[in-house]
Short mmCIF file of C-alpha atoms in Angstrom, two decimals:
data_model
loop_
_atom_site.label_atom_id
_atom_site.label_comp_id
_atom_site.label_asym_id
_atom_site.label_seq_id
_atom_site.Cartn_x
_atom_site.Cartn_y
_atom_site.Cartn_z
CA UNK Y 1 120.03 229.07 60.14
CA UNK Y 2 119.20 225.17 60.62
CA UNK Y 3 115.68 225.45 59.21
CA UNK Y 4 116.28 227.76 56.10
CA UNK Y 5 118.87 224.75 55.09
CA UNK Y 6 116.56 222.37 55.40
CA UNK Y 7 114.15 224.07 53.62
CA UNK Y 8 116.37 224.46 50.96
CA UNK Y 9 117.76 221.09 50.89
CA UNK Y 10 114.74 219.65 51.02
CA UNK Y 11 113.43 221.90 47.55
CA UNK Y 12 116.91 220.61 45.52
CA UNK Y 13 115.86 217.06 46.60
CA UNK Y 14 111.70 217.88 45.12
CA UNK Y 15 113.94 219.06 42.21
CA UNK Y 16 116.11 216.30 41.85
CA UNK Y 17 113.36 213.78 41.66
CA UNK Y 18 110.82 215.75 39.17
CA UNK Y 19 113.94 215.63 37.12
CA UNK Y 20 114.79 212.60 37.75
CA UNK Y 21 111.04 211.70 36.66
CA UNK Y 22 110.93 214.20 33.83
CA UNK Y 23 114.13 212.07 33.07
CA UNK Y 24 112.41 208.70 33.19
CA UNK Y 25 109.50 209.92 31.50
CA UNK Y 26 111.57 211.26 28.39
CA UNK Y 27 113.56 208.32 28.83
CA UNK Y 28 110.19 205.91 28.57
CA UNK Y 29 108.52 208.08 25.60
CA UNK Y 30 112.05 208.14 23.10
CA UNK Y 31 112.96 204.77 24.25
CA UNK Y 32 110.69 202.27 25.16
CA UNK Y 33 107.78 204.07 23.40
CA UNK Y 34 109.59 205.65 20.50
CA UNK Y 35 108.46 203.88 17.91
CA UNK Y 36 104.70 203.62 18.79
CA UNK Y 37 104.56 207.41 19.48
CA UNK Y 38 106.53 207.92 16.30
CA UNK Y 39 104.14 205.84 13.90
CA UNK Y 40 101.36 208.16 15.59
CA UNK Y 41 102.85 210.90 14.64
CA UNK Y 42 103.47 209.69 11.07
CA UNK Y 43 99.83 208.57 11.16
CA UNK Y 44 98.23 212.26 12.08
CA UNK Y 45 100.91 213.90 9.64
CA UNK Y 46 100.24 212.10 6.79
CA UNK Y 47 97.44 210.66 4.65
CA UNK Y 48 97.22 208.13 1.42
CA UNK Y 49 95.13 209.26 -1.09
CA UNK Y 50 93.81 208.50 -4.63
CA UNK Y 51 94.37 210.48 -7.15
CA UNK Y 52 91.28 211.05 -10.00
CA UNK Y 53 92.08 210.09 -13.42
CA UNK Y 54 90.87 212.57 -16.28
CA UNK Y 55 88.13 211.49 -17.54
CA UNK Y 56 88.67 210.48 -21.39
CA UNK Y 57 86.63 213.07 -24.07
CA UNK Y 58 83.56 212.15 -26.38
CA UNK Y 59 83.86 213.99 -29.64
CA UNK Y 60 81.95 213.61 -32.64
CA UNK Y 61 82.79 212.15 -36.03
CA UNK Y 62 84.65 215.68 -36.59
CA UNK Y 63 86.49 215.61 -33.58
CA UNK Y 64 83.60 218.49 -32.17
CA UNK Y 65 83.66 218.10 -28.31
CA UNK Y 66 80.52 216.66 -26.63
CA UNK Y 67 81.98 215.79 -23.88
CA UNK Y 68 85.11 216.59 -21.82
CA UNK Y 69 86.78 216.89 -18.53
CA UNK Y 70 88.93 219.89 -16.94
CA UNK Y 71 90.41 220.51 -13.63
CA UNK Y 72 89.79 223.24 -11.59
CA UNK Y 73 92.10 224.39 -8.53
CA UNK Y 74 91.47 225.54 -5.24
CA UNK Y 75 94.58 227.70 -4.46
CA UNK Y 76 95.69 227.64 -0.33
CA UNK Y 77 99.07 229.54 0.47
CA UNK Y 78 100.96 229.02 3.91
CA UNK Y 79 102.35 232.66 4.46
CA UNK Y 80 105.34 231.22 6.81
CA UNK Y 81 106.77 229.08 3.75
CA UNK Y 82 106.83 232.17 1.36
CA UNK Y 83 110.23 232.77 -0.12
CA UNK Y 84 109.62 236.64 -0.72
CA UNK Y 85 106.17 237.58 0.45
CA UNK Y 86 105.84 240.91 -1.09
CA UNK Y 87 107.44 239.70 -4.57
CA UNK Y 88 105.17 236.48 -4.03
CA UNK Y 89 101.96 238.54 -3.10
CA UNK Y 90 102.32 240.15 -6.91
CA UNK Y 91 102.55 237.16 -8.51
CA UNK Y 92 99.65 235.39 -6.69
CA UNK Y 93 97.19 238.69 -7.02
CA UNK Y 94 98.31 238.50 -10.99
CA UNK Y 95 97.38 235.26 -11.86
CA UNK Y 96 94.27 235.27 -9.92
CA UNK Y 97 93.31 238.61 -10.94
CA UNK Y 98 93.25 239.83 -6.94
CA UNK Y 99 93.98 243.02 -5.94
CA UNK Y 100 97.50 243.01 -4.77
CA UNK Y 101 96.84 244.99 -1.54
CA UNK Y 102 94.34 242.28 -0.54
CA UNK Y 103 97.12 239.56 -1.18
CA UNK Y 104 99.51 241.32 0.67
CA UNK Y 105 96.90 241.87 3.94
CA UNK Y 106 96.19 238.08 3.90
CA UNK Y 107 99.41 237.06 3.60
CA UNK Y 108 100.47 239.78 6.74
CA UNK Y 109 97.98 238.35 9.42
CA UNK Y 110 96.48 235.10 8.29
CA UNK Y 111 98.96 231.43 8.81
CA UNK Y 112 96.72 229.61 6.35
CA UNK Y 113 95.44 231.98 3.08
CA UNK Y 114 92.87 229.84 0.88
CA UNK Y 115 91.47 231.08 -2.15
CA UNK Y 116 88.71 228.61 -3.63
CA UNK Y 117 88.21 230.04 -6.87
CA UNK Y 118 87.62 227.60 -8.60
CA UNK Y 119 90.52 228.76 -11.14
CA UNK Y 120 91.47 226.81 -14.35
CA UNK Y 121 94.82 225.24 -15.19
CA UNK Y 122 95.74 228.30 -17.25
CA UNK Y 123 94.92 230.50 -14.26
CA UNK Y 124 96.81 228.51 -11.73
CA UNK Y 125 100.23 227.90 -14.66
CA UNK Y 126 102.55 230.55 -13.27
CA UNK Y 127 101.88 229.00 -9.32
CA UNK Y 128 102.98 225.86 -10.49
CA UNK Y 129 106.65 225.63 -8.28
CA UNK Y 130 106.13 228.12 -5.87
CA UNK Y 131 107.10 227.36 -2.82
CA UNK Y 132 104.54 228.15 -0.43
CA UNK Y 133 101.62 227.72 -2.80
CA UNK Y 134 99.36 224.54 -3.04
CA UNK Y 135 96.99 223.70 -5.45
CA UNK Y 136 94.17 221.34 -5.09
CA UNK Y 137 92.74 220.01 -8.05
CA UNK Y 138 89.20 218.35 -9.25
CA UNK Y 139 87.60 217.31 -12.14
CA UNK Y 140 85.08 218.29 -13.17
CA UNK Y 141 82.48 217.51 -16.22
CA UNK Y 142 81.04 219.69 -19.29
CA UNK Y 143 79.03 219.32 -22.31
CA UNK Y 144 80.04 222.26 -24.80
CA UNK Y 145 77.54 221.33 -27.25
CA UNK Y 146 74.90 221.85 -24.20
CA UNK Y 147 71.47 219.26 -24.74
CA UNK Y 148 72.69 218.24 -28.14
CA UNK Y 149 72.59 214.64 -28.29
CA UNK Y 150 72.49 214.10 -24.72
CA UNK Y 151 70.26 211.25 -25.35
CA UNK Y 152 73.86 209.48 -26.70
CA UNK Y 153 76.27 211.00 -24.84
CA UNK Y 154 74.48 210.39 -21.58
CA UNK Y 155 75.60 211.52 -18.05
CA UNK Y 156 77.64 210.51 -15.04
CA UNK Y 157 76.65 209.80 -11.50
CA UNK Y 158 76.74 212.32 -8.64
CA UNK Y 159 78.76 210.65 -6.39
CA UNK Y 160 81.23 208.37 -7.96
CA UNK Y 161 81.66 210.29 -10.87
CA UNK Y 162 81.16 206.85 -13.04
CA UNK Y 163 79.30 206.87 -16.14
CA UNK Y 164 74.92 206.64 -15.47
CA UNK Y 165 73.45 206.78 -18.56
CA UNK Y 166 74.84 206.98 -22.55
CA UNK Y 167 78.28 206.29 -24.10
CA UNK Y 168 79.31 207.91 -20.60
CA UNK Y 169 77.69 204.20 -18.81
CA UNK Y 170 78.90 202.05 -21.71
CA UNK Y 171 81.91 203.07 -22.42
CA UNK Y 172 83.13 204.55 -18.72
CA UNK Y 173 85.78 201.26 -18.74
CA UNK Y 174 87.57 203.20 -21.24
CA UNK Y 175 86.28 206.73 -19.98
CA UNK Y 176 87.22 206.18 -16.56
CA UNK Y 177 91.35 205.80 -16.50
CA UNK Y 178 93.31 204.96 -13.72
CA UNK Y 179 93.52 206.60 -10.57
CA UNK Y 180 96.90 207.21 -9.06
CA UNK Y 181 97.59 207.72 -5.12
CA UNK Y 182 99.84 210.21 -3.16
CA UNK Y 183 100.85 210.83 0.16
CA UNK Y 184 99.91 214.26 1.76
CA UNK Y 185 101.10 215.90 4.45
CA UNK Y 186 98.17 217.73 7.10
CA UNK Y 187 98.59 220.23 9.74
CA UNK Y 188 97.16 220.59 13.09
CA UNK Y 189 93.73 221.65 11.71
CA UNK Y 190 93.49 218.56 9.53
CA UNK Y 191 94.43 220.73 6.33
CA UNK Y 192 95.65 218.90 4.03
CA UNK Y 193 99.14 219.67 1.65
CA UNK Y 194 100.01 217.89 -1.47
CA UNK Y 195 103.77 217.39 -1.90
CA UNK Y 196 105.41 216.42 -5.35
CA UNK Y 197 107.88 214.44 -3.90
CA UNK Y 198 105.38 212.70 -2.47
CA UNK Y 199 103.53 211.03 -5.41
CA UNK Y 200 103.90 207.51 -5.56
CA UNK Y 201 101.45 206.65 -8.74
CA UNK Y 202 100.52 208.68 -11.25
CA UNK Y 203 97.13 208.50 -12.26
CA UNK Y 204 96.62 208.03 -15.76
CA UNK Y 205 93.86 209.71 -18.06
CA UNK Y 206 90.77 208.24 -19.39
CA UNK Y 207 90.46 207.66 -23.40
CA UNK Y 208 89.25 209.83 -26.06
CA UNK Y 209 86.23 208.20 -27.34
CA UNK Y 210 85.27 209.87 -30.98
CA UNK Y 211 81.62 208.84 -32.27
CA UNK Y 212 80.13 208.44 -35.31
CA UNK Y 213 77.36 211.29 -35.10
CA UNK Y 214 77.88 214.22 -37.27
CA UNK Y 215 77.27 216.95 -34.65
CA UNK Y 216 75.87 219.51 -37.31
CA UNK Y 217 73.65 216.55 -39.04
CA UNK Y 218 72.50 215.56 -35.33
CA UNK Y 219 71.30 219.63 -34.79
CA UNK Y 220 69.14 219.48 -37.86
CA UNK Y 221 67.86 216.03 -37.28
CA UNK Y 222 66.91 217.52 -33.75
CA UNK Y 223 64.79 220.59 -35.07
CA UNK Y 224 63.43 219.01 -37.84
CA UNK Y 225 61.77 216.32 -35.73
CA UNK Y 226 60.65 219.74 -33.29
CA UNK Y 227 59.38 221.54 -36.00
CA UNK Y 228 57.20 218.18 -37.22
CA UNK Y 229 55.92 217.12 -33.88
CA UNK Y 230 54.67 220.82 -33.08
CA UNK Y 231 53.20 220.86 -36.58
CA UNK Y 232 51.26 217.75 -36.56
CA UNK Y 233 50.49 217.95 -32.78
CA UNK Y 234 52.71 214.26 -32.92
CA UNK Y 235 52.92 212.62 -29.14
CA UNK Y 236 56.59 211.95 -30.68
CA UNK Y 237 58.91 211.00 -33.21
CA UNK Y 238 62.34 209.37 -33.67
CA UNK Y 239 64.87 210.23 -36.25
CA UNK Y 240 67.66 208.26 -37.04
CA UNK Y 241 70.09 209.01 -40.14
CA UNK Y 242 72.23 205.98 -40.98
CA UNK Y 243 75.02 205.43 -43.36
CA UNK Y 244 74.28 201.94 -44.97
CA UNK Y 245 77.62 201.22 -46.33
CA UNK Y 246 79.33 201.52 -42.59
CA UNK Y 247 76.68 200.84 -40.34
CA UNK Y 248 77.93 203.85 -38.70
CA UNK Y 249 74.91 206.49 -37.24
CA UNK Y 250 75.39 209.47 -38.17
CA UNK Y 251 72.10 211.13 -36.16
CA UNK Y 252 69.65 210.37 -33.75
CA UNK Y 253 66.88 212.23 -32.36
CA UNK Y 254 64.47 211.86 -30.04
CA UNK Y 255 61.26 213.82 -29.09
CA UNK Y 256 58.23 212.25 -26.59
CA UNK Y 257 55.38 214.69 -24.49
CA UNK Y 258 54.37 214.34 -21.65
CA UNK Y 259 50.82 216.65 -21.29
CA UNK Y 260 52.27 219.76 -22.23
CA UNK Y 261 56.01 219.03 -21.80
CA UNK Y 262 58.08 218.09 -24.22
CA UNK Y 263 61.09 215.78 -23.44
CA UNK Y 264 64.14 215.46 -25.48
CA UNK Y 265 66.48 213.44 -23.26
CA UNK Y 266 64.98 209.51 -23.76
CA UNK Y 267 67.07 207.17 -26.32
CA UNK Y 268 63.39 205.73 -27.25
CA UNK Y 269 65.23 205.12 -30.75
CA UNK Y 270 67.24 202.12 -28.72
CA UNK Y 271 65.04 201.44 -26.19
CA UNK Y 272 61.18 202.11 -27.03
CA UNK Y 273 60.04 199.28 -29.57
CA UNK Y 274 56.76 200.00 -31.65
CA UNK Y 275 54.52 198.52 -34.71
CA UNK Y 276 55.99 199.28 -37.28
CA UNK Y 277 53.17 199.52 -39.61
CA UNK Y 278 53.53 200.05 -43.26
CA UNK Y 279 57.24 200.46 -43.04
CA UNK Y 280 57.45 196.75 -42.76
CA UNK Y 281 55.39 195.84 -46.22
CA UNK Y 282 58.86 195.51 -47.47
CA UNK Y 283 60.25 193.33 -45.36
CA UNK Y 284 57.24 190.50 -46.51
CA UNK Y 285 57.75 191.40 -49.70
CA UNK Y 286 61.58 190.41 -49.69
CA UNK Y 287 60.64 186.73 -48.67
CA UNK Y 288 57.84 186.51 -50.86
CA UNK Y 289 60.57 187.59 -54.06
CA UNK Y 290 63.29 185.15 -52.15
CA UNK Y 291 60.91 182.28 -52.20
CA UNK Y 292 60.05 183.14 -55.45
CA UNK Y 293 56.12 182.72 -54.44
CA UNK Y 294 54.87 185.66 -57.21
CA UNK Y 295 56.54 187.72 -59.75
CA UNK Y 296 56.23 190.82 -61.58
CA UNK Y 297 52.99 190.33 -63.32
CA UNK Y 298 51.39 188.46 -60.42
CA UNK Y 299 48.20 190.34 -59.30
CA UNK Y 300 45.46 189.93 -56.38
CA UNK Y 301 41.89 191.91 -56.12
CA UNK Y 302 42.01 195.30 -54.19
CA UNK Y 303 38.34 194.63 -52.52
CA UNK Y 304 37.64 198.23 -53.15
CA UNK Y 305 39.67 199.00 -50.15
CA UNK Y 306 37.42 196.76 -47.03
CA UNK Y 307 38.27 192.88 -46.95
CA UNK Y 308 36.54 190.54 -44.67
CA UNK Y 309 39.11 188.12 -43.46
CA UNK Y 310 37.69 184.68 -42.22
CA UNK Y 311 39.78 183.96 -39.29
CA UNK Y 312 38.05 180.90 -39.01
CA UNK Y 313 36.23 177.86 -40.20
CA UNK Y 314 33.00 178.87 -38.10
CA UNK Y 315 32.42 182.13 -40.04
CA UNK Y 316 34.08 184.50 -37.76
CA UNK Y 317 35.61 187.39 -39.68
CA UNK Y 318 37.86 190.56 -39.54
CA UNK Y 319 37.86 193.66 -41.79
CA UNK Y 320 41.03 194.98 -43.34
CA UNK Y 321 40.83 198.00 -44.60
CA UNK Y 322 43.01 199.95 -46.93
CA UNK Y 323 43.24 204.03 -46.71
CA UNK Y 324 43.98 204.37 -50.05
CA UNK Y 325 40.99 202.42 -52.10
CA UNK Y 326 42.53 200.55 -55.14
CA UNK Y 327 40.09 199.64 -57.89
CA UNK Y 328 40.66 196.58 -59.47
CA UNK Y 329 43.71 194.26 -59.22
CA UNK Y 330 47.19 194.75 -57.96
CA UNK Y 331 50.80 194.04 -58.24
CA UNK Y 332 53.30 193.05 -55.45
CA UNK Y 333 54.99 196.24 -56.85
CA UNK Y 334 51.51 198.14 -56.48
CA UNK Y 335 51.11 196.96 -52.91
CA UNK Y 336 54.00 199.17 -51.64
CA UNK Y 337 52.92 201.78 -53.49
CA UNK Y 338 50.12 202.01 -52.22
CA UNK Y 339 50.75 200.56 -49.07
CA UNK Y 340 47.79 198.35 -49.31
CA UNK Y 341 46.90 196.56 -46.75
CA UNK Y 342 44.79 194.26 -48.40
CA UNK Y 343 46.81 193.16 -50.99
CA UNK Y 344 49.81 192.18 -48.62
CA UNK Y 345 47.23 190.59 -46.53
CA UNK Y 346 46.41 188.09 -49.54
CA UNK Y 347 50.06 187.88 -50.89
CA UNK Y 348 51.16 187.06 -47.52
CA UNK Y 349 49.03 183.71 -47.64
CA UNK Y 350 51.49 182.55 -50.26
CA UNK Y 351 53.97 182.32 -47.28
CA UNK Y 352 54.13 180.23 -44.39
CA UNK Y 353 54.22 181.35 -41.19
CA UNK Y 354 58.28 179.95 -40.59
CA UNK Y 355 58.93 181.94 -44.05
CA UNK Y 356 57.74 185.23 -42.74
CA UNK Y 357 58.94 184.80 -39.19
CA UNK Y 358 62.48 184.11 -41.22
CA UNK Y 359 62.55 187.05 -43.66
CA UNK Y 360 62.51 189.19 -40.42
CA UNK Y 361 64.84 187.40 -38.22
CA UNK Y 362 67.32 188.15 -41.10
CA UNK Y 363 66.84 191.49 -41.19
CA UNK Y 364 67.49 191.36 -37.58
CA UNK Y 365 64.00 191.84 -35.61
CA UNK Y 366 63.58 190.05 -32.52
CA UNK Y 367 67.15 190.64 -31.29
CA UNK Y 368 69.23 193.62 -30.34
CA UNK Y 369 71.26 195.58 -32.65
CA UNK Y 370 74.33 195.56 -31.18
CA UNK Y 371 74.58 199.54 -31.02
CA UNK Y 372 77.03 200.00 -27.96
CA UNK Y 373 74.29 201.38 -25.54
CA UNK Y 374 72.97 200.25 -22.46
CA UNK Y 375 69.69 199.30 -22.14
CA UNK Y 376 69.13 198.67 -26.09
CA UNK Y 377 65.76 196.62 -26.82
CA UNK Y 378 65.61 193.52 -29.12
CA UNK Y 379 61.97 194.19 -29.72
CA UNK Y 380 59.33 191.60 -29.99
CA UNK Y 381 58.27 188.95 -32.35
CA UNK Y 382 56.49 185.55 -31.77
CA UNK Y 383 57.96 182.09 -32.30
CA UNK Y 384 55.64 181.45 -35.49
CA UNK Y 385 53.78 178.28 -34.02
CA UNK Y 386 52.48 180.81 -31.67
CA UNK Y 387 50.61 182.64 -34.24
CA UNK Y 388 46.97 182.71 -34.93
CA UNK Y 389 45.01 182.42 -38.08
CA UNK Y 390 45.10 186.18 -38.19
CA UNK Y 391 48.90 186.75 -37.85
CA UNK Y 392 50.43 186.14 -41.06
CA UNK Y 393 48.42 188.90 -42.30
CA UNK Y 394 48.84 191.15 -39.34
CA UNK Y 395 52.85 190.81 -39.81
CA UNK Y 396 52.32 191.21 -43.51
CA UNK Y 397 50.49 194.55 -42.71
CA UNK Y 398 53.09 195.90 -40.05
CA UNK Y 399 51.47 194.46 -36.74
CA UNK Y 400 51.69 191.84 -34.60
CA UNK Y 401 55.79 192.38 -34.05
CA UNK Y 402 57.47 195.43 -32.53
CA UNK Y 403 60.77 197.02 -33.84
CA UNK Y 404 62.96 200.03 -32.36
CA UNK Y 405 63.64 203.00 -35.07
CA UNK Y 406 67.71 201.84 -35.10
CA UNK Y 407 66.46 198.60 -35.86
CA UNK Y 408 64.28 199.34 -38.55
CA UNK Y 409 66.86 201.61 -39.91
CA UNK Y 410 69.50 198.92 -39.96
CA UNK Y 411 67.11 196.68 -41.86
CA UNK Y 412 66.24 199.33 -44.36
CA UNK Y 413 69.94 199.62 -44.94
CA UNK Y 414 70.36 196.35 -45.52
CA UNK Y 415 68.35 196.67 -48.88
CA UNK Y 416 70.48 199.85 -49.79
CA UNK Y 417 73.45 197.67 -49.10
CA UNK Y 418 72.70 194.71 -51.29
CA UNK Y 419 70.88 192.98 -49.20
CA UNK Y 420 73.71 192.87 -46.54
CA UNK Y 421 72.83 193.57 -42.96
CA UNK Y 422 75.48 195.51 -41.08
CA UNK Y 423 75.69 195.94 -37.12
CA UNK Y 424 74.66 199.55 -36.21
CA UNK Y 425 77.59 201.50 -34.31
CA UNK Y 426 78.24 204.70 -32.58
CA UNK Y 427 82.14 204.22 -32.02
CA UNK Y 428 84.19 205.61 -35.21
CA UNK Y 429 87.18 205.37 -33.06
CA UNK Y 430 88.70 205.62 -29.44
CA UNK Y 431 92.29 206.52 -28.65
CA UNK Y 432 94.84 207.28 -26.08
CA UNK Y 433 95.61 210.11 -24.40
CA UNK Y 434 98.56 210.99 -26.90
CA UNK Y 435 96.19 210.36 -29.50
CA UNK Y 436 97.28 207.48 -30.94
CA UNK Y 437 94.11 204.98 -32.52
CA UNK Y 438 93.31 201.64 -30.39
CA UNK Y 439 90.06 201.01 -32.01
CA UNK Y 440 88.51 202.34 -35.58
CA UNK Y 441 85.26 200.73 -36.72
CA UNK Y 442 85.05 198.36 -39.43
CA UNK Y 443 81.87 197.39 -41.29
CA UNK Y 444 80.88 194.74 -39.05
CA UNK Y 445 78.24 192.28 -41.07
CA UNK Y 446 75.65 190.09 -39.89
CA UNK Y 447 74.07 188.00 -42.24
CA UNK Y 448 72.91 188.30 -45.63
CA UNK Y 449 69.10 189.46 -45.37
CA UNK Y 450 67.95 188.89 -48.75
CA UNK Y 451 69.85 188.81 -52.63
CA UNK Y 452 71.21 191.21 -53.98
CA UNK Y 453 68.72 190.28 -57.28
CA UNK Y 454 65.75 191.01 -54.24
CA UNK Y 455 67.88 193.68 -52.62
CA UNK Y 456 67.26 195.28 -56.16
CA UNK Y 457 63.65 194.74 -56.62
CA UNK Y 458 62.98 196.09 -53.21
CA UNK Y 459 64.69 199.37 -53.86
CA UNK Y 460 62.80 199.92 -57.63
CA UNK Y 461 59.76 199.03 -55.40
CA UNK Y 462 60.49 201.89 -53.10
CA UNK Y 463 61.06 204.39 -56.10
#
């Protein structure tokens, strides 16, 4: 009987010390390690996150979308939280359009039921609130008017979602909004659960950024220039349609090849200067009328449309020829008619070189135009002490300089407009996401290019 006793008392006293260490243990975890093992647990549990922003919308001048953002839901459902899974089960097969027997079978035998979708806002409306059912929302990016003045608009970044290229990269300050951040709870599989309550900043949407392009004038501006270039086998071609009172564009297009290929998506009317050629005869012509150097009855020989230009004192020459050969004499008025080249060469020499590198400073060649797009050229022309013998006639002609085609369109419409040169724009306007107006163009003048006595000769010129 001794040994069964001892036996026994000895197992109560193996008992009475595991407790006694289960005791300790407990004791050392809640009390002297409480807190450590509690911010742990707080640490695994939950997670800080940001919130996205909308991303503000680009419309055009008619409030057309180009641009816009909507959210899209990935639906998870944690059976276990379900108030009434059958009546629940309906609900959640009706607004996703599942069949209800399929709800019901997920919600029987998974613990976690996750439905990616993605589903829309207007899918996801009647889940909003019930318990049970998370949503998990991201943005996401479309263009509704598909490649149509993509150019402009431009496109975001893969990664960061931040604007790349466009409006999208120059604007994407007032694009972009303000994230917000929320805490969110996870489970033991690293799932993660977003919690109303738990929102500590909203995030607050991007603005609404409406342009000045006229979405139906920008689709005809883009075929017309297709149709030309595939008629005259053109390498390219740039279109841009500007209102001259405003300064506001109101189309741009865009066409380049490449071999075979033709590529739409280059702003080469901001960023690709070229010659400018004949288009530019005016632009002499203003200074030679503003320094009143010749007048209406004023007249130089045509050379029967070949001119050998000395370039220098030893005899050295070039030949400027004219493609349509004028017999006789000519008028400043005839010259731009019949965009002789000849007889701007010879008026030109009534100029100095500081005259004609003035005239087209002020109609803003040389520096940008102050569109709001990244990237925008300021095109090229000489200090005129760098100029050769040769150059005042090559700048009378067209050469020797480089514009872009929103350049040369702004100075164009600064003869239409009096001779007042008006920054280019694409922003009409930009407003909150109530709607409410922060910004609305105004006619933003430069300088004035020429008179509006010269503005007036120019445009009878041009008749």
């Amino acid at each position: 009987m001794a040994k069964p006793a001892a036996r026994i008392g000895l197992l109560q006293v193996v008992l009475l010390l595991g407790a006694l260490a289960v005791a300790g243990r407990a004791g050392q975890l809640q009390l002297v390690q409480g807190a450590k093992w509690r911010a742990e647990a707080e640490r695994t549990r939950k997670e800080r996150v940001v919130l996205p922003a909308r991303r503000g919308g680009i419309y055009d001048r008619n409030g057309d979308a180009l641009a816009v953002t909507q959210e899209y839901f990935e639906v998870g459902i944690a059976p276990n939280e379900l108030r009434s899974p059958v009546r629940d089960a309906r609900t959640i097969a009706r607004a996703l359009k599942l069949p209800v027997a399929w709800v019901q079978r997920d919600i029987a035998t998974k613990k976690w039921v996750a439905y990616p979708g993605p589903y829309n806002g207007l899918e996801v409306q009647g889940l909003r609130g019930l318990r049970g059912v998370y949503l998990d929302g991201e943005y996401q990016r479309h263009y509704p008017a598909g490649p149509l003045a993509r150019a402009v608009i431009g496109g975001l970044t893969a990664d960061s979602g931040r604007g790349a290229s466009g409006i999208e990269m120059a604007l994407d300050a007032e694009l972009h909004g303000a994230p917000g951040e929320a805490v969110v709870l996870k489970d033991t599989r690293g799932r993660r659960y977003v919690s109303p309550s738990r929102l500590e900043r909203e995030p607050v949407p991007g603005r609404d950024v409406h342009l000045t392009i006229d979405a139906e004038l920008q689709e005809i501006a883009e075929r017309a220039l297709e149709d030309a270039t595939r008629e005259f086998e053109a390498r390219g071609g740039d279109i841009v349609i500007l209102d001259v009172h405003t300064g506001e564009l109101l189309a741009l297009a865009s066409r380049t090849r490449d071999g075979e290929r033709s590529v739409t998506n280059r702003a080469t009317f901001f960023t690709d200067p070229f010659e400018p050629g004949s288009t530019a005869k005016l632009f002499t012509a203003g200074a030679l009328l503003t320094h009143a150097r010749v007048d209406s009855t004023d007249e130089v020989f045509a050379e029967h449309g070949a001119w050998r230009f000395p370039t220098n004192s030893r005899g050295a020459f070039r030949t400027i020829n004219d493609v349509h050969k004028i017999q006789g004499n000519v008028t400043l008025a005839g010259a731009i008619k019949y965009s002789s080249n000849i007889a701007m060469a010879k008026f030109s020499e009534r100029l100095t070189p500081a005259e004609q590198f003035e005239a087209l400073r002020a109609f803003g060649f040389g520096s940008p135009a102050g569109v709001e797009f990244p990237s925008e050229a300021r095109g090229e022309l000489r200090m005129p002490h760098l100029w050769d013998s040769y150059a005042k006639a090559s700048v009378a002609m067209g050469y020797a300089f480089a514009v872009t085609p929103v350049q040369l369109a702004a100075a164009y419409g600064a003869i239409a407009n009096d001779g007042v040169l008006l920054t280019p724009t694409l922003v009409r306007e930009i407003r909150d996401p109530g709607g409410k107006v922060l910004y609305q163009h105004r006619p933003e003048p430069v300088r004035r290019a020429v008179s509006p006595e010269v503005a007036a000769r120019l445009r009878a010129y041009l008749q």
